[in-house]
CSV table of C-alpha atoms in Angstrom, one decimal:
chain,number,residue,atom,x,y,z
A,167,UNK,CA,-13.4,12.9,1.1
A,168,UNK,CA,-11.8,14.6,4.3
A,169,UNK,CA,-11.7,18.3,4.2
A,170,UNK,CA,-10.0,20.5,7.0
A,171,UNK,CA,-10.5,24.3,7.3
A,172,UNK,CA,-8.3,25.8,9.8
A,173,UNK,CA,-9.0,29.2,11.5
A,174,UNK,CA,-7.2,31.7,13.3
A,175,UNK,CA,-7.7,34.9,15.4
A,176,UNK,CA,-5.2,37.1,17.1
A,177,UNK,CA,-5.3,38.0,20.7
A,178,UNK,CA,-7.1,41.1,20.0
A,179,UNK,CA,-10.1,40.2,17.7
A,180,UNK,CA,-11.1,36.5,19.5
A,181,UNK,CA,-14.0,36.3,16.9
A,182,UNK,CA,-13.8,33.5,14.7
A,183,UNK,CA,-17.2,33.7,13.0
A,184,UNK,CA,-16.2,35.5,10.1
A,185,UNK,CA,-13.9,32.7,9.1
A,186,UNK,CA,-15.6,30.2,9.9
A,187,UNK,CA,-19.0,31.1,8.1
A,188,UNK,CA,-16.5,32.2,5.1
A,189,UNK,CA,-15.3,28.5,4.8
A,190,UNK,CA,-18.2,26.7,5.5
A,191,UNK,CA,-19.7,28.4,2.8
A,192,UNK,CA,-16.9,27.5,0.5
A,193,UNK,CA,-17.0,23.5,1.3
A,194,UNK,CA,-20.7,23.9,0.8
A,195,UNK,CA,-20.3,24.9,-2.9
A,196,UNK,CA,-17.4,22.9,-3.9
A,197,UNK,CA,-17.3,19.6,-1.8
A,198,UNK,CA,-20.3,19.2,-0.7
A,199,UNK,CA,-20.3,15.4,0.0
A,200,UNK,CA,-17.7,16.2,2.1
A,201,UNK,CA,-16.6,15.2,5.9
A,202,UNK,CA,-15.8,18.2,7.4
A,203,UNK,CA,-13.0,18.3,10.2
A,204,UNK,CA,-12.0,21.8,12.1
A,205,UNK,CA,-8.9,23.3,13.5
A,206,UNK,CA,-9.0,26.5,15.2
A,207,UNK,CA,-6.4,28.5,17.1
A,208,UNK,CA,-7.5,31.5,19.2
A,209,UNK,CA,-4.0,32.5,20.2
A,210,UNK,CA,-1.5,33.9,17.0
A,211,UNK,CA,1.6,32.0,17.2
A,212,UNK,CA,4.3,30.5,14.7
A,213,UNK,CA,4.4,26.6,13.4
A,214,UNK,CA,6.1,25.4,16.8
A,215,UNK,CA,3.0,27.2,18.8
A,216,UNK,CA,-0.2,26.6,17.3
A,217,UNK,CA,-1.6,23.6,19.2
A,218,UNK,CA,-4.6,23.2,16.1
A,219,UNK,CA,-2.0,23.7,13.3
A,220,UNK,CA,0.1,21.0,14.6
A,221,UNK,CA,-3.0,18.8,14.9
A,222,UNK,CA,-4.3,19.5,11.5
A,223,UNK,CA,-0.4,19.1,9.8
A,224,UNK,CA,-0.2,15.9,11.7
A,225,UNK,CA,-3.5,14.5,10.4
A,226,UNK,CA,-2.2,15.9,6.5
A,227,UNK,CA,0.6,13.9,7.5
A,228,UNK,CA,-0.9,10.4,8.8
A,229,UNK,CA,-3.3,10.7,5.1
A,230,UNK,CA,-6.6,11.7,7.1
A,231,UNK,CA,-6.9,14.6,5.0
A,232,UNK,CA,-7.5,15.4,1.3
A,233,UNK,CA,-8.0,19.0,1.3
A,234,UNK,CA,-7.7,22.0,3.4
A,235,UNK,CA,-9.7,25.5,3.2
A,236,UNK,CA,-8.4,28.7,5.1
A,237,UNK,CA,-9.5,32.2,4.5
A,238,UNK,CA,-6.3,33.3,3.3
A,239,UNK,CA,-2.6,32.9,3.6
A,240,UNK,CA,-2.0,34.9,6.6
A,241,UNK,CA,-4.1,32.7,8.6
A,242,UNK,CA,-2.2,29.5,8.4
A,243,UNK,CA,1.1,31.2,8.1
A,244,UNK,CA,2.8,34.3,10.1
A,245,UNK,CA,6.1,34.7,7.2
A,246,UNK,CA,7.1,33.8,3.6
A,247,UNK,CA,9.1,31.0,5.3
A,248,UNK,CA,6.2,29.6,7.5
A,249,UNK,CA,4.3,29.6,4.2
A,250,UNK,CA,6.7,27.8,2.1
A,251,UNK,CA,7.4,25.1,5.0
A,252,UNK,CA,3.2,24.6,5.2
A,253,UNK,CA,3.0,24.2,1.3
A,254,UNK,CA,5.5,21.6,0.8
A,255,UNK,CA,4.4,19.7,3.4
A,256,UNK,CA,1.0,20.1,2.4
A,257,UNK,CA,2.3,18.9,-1.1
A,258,UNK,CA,4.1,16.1,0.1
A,259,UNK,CA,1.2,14.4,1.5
A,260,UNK,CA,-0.7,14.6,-2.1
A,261,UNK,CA,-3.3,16.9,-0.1
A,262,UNK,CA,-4.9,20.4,-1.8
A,263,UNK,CA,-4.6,23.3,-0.2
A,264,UNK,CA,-7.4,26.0,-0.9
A,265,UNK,CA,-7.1,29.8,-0.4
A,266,UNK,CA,-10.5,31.6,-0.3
A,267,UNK,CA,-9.5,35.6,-0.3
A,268,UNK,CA,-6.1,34.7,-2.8
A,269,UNK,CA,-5.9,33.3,-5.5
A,270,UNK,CA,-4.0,30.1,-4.8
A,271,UNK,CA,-4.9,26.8,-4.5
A,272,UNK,CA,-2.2,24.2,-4.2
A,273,UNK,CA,-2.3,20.7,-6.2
A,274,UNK,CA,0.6,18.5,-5.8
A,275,UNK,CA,-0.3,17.1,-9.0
A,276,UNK,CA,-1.1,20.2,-10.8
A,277,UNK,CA,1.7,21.5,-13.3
A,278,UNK,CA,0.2,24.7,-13.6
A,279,UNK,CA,2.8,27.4,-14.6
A,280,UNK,CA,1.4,29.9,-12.8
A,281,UNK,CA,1.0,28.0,-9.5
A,282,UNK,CA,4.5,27.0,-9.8
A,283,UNK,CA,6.2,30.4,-10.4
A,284,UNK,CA,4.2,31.5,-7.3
A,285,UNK,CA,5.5,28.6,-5.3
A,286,UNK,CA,9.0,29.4,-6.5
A,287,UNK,CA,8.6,33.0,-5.9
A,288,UNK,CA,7.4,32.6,-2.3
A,289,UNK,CA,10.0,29.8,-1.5
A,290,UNK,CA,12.8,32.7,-3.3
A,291,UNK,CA,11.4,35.1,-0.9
A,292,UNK,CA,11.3,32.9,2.2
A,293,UNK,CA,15.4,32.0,1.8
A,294,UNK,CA,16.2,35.7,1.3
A,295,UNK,CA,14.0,36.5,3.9
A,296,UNK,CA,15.8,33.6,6.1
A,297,UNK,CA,19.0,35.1,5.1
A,298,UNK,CA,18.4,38.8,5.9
A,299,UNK,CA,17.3,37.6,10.0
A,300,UNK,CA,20.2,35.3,9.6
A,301,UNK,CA,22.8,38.2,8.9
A,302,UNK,CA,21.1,40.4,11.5
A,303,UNK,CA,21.8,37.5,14.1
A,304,UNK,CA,25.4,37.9,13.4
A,305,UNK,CA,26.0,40.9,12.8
A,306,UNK,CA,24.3,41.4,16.8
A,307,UNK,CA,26.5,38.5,17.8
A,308,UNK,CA,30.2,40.3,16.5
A,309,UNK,CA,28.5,43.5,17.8
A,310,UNK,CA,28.2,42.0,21.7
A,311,UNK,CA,31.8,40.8,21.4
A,312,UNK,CA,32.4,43.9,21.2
A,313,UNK,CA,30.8,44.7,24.8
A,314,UNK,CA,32.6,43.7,27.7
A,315,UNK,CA,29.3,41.9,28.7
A,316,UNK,CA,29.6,39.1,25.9
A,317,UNK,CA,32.7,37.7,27.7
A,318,UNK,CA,31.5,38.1,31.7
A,319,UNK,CA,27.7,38.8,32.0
A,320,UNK,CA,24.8,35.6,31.3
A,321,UNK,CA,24.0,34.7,28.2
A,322,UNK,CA,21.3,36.2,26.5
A,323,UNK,CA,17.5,34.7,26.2
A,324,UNK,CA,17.8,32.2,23.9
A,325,UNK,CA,21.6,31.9,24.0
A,326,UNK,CA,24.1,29.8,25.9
A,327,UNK,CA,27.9,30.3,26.0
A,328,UNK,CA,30.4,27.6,24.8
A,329,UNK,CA,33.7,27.6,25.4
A,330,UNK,CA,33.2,31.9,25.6
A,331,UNK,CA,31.5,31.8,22.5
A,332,UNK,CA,27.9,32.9,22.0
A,333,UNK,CA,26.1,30.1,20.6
A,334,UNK,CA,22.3,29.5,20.1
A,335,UNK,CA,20.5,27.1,22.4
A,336,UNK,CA,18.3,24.8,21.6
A,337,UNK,CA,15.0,27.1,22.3
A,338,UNK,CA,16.6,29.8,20.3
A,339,UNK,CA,13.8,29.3,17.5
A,340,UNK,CA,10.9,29.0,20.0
A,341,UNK,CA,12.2,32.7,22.0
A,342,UNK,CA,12.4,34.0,18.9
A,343,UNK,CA,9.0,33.4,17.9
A,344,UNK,CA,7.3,34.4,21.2
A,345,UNK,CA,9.6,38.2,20.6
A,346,UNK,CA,8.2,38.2,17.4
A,347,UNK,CA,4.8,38.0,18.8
A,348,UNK,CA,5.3,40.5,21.6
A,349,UNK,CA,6.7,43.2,19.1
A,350,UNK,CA,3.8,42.8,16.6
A,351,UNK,CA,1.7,43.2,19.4
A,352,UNK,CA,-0.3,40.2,19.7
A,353,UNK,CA,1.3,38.5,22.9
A,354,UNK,CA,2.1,40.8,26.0
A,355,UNK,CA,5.3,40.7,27.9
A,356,UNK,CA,3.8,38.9,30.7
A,357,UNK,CA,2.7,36.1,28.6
A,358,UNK,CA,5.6,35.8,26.7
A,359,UNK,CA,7.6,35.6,30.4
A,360,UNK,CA,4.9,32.5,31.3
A,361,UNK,CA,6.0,30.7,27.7
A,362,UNK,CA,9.4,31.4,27.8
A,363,UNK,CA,9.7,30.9,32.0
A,364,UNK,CA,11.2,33.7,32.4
A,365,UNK,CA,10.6,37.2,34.0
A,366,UNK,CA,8.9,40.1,32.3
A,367,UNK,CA,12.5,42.3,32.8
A,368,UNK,CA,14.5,39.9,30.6
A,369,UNK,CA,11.7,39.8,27.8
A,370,UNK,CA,11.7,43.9,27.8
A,371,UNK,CA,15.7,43.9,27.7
A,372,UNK,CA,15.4,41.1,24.6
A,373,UNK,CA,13.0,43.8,22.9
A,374,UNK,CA,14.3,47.0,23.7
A,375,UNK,CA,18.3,46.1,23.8
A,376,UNK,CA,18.9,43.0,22.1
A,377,UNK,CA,16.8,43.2,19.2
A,378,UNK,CA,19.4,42.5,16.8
A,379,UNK,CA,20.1,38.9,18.4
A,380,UNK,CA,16.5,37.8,17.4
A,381,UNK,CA,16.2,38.9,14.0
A,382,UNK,CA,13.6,41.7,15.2
């Protein structure tokens, strides 16, 4: 048997130990036969960011993996809807997923009624939540056309004008998840300009007057 724990820290507490002794201890006492494989991200970043998460989902993916072990939910997922995403692929791929601080664990054969009403309730939340930034998005959009800046100025971080219209570019997803960082304080401007190429003046005008276009 493969089992994966996955760790991460934010910029501001780059001490992993805690984590790390927490789920070597729980592999110990439930799969101890076990062939233990790592992942560990020292930066906090979404699904599209993490370098280990997107190793250790495409190693659930390719069947290398039969379980994975994380402290808790917030560790392997930033939002309700990087949550849901994680669990059904996780479940796709027939592999466990093991909570240590919640009480969760995640069987894709298990017909638990409690596990599934909290999969259904976090996969309710995660489309309201998804709706709620997607409403905000346009309601900033109408609110620009408004401005006389929408029809002559650039387009905004993230954006791209067609035809006039305000549209969202293709690294709309990724900005939006490097802002999300910034505000919650675990990137700082200047690295968010280096990930994004941009300068640090057009990250502080997407935080302090475009909020509304990124769902922050």
């Amino acid at each position: 048997m493969n089992v994966a724990t996955y760790h991460r820290v934010s910029t501001a507490d780059q001490n992993l130990s805690r984590q790390t002794d927490a789920t070597a201890e729980y592999v110990e006492a439930n799969f101890p036969e076990a062939n233990v494989m790592t992942f560990a991200d020292a930066d906090t970043g979404t699904d599209t960011d993490r370098e280990a998460y997107q190793d250790l989902m495409a190693a659930v993916d390719e069947g290398e993996i039969d379980v994975v072990v994380v402290t808790e939910m917030s560790r392997i997922a930033r939002s309700v809807r990087d949550l849901v995403r994680t669990v059904e692929r996780v479940r796709e791929s027939d592999v466990e997923l093991h909570f240590i601080d919640d009480p969760v664990e995640v069987r894709a054969d298990d017909d638990d009624p409690t596990q599934t009403l909290i999969l259904q309730v976090l996969a309710a939340v995660g489309e309201f939540e998804a709706k709620i930034t997607q409403r905000r998005v346009r309601d900033g959009i109408a609110a620009r056309k408004r401005n006389d800046e929408y029809h002559h100025g650039p387009a905004p971080l993230g954006f791209e004008k067609d035809d006039g219209r305000l549209i969202e570019s293709v690294e709309y997803d990724r900005v939006c998840a490097v802002l999300d960082m910034v505000d919650v304080g675990e990137l700082s401007q200047r690295e968010a300009a280096d990930r994004l190429d941009c300068g640090r003046r057009t990250i502080r005008r997407a935080l302090e007057d475009r909020r509304e276009l990124y769902g922050l």
